Short mmCIF file of C-alpha atoms and ligand atoms in Angstrom, two decimals:
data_model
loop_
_atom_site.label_atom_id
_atom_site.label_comp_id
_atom_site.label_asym_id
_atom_site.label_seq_id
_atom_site.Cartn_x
_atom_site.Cartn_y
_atom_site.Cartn_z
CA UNK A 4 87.42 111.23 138.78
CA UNK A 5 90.15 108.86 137.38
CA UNK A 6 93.22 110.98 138.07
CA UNK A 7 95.55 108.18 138.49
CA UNK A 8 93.86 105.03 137.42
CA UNK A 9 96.84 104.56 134.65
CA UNK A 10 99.75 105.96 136.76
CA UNK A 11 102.76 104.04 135.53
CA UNK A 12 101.53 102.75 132.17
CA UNK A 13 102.20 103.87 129.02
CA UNK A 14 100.27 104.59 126.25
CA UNK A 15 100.89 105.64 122.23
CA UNK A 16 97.61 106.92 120.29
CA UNK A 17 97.53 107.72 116.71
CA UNK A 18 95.85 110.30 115.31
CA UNK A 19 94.75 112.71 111.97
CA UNK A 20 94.93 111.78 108.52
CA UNK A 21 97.93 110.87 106.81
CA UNK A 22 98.93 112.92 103.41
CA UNK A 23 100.77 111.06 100.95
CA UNK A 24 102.67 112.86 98.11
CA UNK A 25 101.80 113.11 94.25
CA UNK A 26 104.54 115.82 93.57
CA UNK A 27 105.88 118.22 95.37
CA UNK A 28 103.14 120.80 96.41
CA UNK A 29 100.48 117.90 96.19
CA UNK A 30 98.80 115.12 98.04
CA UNK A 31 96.18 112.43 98.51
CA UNK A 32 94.20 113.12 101.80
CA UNK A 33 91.35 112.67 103.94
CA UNK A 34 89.10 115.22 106.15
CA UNK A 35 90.01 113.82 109.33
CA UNK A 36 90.59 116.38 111.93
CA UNK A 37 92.69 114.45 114.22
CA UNK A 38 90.09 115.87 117.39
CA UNK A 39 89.38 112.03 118.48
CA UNK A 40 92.71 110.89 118.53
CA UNK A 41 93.55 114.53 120.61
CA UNK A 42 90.49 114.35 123.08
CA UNK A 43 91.94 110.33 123.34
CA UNK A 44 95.44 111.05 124.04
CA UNK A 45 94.56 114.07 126.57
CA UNK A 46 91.93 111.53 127.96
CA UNK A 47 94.61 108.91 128.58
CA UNK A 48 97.21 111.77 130.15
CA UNK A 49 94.52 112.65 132.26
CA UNK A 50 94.60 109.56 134.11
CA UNK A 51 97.65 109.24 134.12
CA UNK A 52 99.63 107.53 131.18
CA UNK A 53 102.61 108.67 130.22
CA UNK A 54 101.36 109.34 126.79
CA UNK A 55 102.99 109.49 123.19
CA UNK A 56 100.62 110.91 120.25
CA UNK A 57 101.98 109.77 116.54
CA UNK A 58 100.01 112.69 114.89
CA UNK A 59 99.59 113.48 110.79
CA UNK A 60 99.15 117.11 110.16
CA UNK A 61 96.57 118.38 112.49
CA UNK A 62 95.84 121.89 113.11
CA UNK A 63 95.05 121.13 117.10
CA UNK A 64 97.06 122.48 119.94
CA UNK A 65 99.30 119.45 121.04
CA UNK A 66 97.36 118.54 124.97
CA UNK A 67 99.10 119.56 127.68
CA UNK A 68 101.62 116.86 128.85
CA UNK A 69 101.53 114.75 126.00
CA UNK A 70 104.62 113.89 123.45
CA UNK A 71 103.59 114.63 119.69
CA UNK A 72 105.76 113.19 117.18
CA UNK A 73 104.89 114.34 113.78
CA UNK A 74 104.17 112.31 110.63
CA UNK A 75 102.75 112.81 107.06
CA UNK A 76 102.64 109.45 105.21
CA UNK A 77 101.30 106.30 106.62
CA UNK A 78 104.81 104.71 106.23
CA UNK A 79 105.95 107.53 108.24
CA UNK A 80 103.60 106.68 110.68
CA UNK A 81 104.01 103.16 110.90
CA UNK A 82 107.65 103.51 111.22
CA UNK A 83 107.34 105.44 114.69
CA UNK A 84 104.53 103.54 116.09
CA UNK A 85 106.76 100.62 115.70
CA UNK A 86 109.61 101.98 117.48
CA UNK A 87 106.96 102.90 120.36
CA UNK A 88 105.04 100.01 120.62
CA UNK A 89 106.96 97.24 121.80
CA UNK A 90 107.29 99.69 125.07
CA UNK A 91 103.81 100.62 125.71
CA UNK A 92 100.64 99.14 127.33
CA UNK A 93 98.09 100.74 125.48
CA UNK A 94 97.43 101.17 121.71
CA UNK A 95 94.76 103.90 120.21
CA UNK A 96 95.25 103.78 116.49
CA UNK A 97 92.67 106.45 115.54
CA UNK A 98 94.55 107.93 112.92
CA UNK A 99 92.75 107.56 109.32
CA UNK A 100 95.39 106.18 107.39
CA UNK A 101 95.29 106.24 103.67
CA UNK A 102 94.91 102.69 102.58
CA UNK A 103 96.37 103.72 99.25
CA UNK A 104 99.59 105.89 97.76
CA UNK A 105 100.49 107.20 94.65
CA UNK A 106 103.02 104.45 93.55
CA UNK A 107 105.46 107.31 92.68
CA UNK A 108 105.87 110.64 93.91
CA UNK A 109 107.09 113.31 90.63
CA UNK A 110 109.89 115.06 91.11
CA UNK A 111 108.47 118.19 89.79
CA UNK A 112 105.09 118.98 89.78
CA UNK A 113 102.37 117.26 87.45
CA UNK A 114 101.50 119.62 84.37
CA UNK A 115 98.08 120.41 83.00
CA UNK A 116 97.63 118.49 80.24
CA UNK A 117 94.26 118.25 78.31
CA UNK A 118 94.16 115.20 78.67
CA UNK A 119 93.12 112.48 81.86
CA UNK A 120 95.91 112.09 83.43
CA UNK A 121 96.49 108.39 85.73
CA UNK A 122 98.27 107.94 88.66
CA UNK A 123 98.97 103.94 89.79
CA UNK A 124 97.94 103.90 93.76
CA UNK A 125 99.59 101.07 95.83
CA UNK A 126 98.12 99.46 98.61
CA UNK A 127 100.25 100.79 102.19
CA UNK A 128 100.91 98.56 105.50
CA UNK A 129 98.34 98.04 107.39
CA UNK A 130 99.55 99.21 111.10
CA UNK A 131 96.90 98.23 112.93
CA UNK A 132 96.72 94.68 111.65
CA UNK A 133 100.55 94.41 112.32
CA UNK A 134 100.29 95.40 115.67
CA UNK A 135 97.52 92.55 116.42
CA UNK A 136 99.51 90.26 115.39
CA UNK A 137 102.97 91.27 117.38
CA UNK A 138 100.90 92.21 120.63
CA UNK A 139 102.27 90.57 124.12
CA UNK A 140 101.10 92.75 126.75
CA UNK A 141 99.33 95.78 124.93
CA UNK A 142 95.91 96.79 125.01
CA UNK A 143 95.32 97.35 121.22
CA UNK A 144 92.17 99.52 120.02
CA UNK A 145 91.26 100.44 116.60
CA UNK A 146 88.87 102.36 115.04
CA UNK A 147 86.10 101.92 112.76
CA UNK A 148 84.78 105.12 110.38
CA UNK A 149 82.46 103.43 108.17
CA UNK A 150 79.87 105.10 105.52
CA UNK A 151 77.44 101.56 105.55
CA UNK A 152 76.99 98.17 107.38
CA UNK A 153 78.58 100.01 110.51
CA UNK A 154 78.44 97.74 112.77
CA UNK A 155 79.20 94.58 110.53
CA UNK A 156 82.05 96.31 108.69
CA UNK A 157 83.51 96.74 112.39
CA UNK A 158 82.85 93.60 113.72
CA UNK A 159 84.91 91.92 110.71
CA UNK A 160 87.55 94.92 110.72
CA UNK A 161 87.82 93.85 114.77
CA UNK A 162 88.49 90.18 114.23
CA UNK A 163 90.85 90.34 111.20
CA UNK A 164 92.96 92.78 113.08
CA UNK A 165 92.75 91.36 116.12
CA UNK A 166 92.13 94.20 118.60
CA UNK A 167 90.78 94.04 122.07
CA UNK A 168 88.33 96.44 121.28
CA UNK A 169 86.35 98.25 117.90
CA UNK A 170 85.40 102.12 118.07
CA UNK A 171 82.74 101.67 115.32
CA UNK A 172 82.29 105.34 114.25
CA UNK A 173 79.34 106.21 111.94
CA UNK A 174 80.56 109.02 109.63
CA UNK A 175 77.39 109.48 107.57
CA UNK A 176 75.14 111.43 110.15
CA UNK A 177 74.98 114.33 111.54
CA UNK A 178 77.14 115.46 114.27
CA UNK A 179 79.53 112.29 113.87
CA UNK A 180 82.95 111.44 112.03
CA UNK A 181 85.03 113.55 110.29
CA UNK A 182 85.58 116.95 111.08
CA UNK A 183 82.72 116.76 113.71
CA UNK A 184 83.19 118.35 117.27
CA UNK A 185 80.89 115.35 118.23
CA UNK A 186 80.70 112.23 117.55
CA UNK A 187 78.65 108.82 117.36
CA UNK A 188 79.82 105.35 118.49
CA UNK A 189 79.68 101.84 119.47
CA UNK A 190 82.37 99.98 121.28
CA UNK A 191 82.74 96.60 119.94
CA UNK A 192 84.30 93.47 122.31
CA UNK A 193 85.74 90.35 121.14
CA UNK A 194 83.43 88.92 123.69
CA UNK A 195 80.65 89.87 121.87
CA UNK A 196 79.56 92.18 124.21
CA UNK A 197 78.65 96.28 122.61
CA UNK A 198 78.13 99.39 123.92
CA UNK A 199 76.45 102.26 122.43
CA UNK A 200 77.21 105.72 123.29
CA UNK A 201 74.52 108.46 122.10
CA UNK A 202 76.38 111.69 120.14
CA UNK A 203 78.27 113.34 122.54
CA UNK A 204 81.44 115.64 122.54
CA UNK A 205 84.85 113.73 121.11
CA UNK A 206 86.32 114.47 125.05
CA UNK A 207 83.57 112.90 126.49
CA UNK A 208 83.61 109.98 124.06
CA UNK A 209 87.41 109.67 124.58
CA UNK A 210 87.52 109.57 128.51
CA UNK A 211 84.52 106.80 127.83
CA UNK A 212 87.40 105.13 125.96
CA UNK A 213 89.57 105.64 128.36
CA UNK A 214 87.32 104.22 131.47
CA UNK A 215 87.03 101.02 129.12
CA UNK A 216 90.69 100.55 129.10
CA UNK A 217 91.50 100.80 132.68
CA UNK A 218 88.91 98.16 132.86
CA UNK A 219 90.67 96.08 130.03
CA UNK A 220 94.19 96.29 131.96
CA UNK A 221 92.99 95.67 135.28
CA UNK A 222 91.41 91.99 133.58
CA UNK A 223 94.75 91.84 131.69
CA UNK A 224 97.38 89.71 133.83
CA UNK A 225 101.07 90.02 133.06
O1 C5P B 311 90.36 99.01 107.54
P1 C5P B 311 90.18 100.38 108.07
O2 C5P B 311 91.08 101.40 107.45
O3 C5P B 311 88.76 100.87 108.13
O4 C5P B 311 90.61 100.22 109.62
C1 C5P B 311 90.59 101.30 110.46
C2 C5P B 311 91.53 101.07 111.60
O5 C5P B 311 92.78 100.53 111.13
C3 C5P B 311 91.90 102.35 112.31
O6 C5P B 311 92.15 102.05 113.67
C4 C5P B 311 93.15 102.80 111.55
O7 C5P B 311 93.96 103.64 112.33
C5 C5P B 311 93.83 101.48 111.26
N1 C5P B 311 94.60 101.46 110.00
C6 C5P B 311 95.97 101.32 110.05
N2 C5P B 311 96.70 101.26 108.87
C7 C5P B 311 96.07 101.34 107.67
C8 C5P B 311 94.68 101.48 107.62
C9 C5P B 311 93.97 101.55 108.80
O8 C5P B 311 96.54 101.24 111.14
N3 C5P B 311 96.80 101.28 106.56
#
C-alpha cells in the first residue's frame, strides 16, 4: 500500500546483538536474532527509504535493496551509526546492545583454572541516548525489551533518551522478544499517547512501525 510514502528519505536501522570479546575465541552476548531490526529495515525499503542496516552478527539474509554494514562490538556499532546519522531522516536503533564489556580482551585465551575466575565489565556508550541528544532533523526510535514494569521501564527509557517514539517489547511471554518469529508491543509517544499492537509477525509489526513514521515526518517541518 505505501510503496513510496518515504521516496527520497533516508533511513539507518540497527539491528542484532552485539558480541564483545573476552579472548580470542570468546564473547559476552545476547539471544537477539536481529529479525525486528531485518523485518524494520525491509519495512522502511519497502516504502521507499534509501535504507542503511548497522547489523551485529545475524544469521538473516541481508533484505533485498538494503545496505548492511557489519559490526560486532557496540563501539563498533556506534562508530558507524555516527558516521550515518548526521545524513539520515530516520533512526531505528533496535539492535540489543550490550550495556557492558569485558574491560580487557586476553590476548590468548582464558585457561581453566579450578578456581572462579573474574572478569571487570565496563559500562559502553550509550548510542541511542547520544543520538537524542545530537538530533536536528531525524526521526529517532528506540526500543524497549524489558523482562518487568514494561511499560514504565519504557516510558522512563523514552524520556531520558529522548526519542520520538518507544517500541516497548515484552520479552517474557510467549511468542514475543528474543528469538521469536512474533512479537508483542506497545508504541510509546512523548505525547503521551500509546498504542498496543496484539502478537503478530515481526514484518507486520515492523511495517506498523513504519506507517507510524511516515506519520511522524509528515508532522515534522524542516
Ligand atoms: O536501556 P536499554 O538498553 O534498555 O535501551 C534500549 C534501547 O537503547 C534500544 O533502542 C537500544 O538499541 C539502545 N541502546 C543503545 N546503546 C546501548 C544500549 C542500548 O543504543 N549501549
Amino acid at each position: 500500500a505505501s510503496s513510496n510514502l518515504l521516496c527520497g528519505k533516508k533511513a539507518l536501522v540497527t539491528a542484532g546483538g552485539t558480541q564483545e570479546p573476552l579472548d580470542p575465541v570468546r564473547y559476552l552476548g545476547n539471544r537477539s536474532s536481529g529479525r525486528m531490526g531485518y523485518a524494520v529495515a525491509q519495512a522502511l525499503q519497502e516504502a521507499g527509504a534509501d535504507t542503511i542496516l548497522v547489523s551485529a552478527p545475524s544469521e538473516l539474509p541481508v533484505p533485498s535493496g538494503v545496505q548492511r554494514i557489519s559490526v560486532m562490538t557496540a563501539e563498533e556499532m556506534r562508530r558507524a551509526v555516527l558516521e550515518y546519522f548526521p545524513d539520515v531522516d530516520i533512526v531505528v536503533k533496535s539492535a540489543a546492545v550490550a550495556d557492558y564489556r569485558p574491560k580487557e580482551m586476553a590476548a590468548q585465551k582464558i585457561k581453566k583454572k579450578g578456581t572462579s575466575l573474574f572478569v571487570e565489565l565496563v559500562p559502553n556508550p550509550d548510542i541511542l541516548a547520544e543520538l537524542g541528544k545530537m538530533k536536528t532533523k531525524q526521526v529517532l526510535i528506540g526500543f524497549a525489551a524489558e523482562t518487568e514494569n514494561l511499560l514504565a521501564n519504557a516510558q522512563e527509557k523514552m524520556l531520558r533518551k529522548n526519542v520520538d517514539m518507544l517500541v516497548a517489547n515484552d520479552v517474557t511471554q510467549a511468542g514475543s522478544g528474543f528469538g521469536s518469529l512474533t512479537n508483542c508491543v506497545s508504541f510509546l509517544f512523548p505525547d503521551g499517547r500509546r498504542i498496543d499492537l496484539p502478537q503478530m509477525n515481526k514484518l507486520e509489526v515492523a511495517r506498523h512501525l513504519r506507517d507510524e513514521i511516515v506519520e511522524l515526518l509528515g508532522g515534522t517541518k524542516e
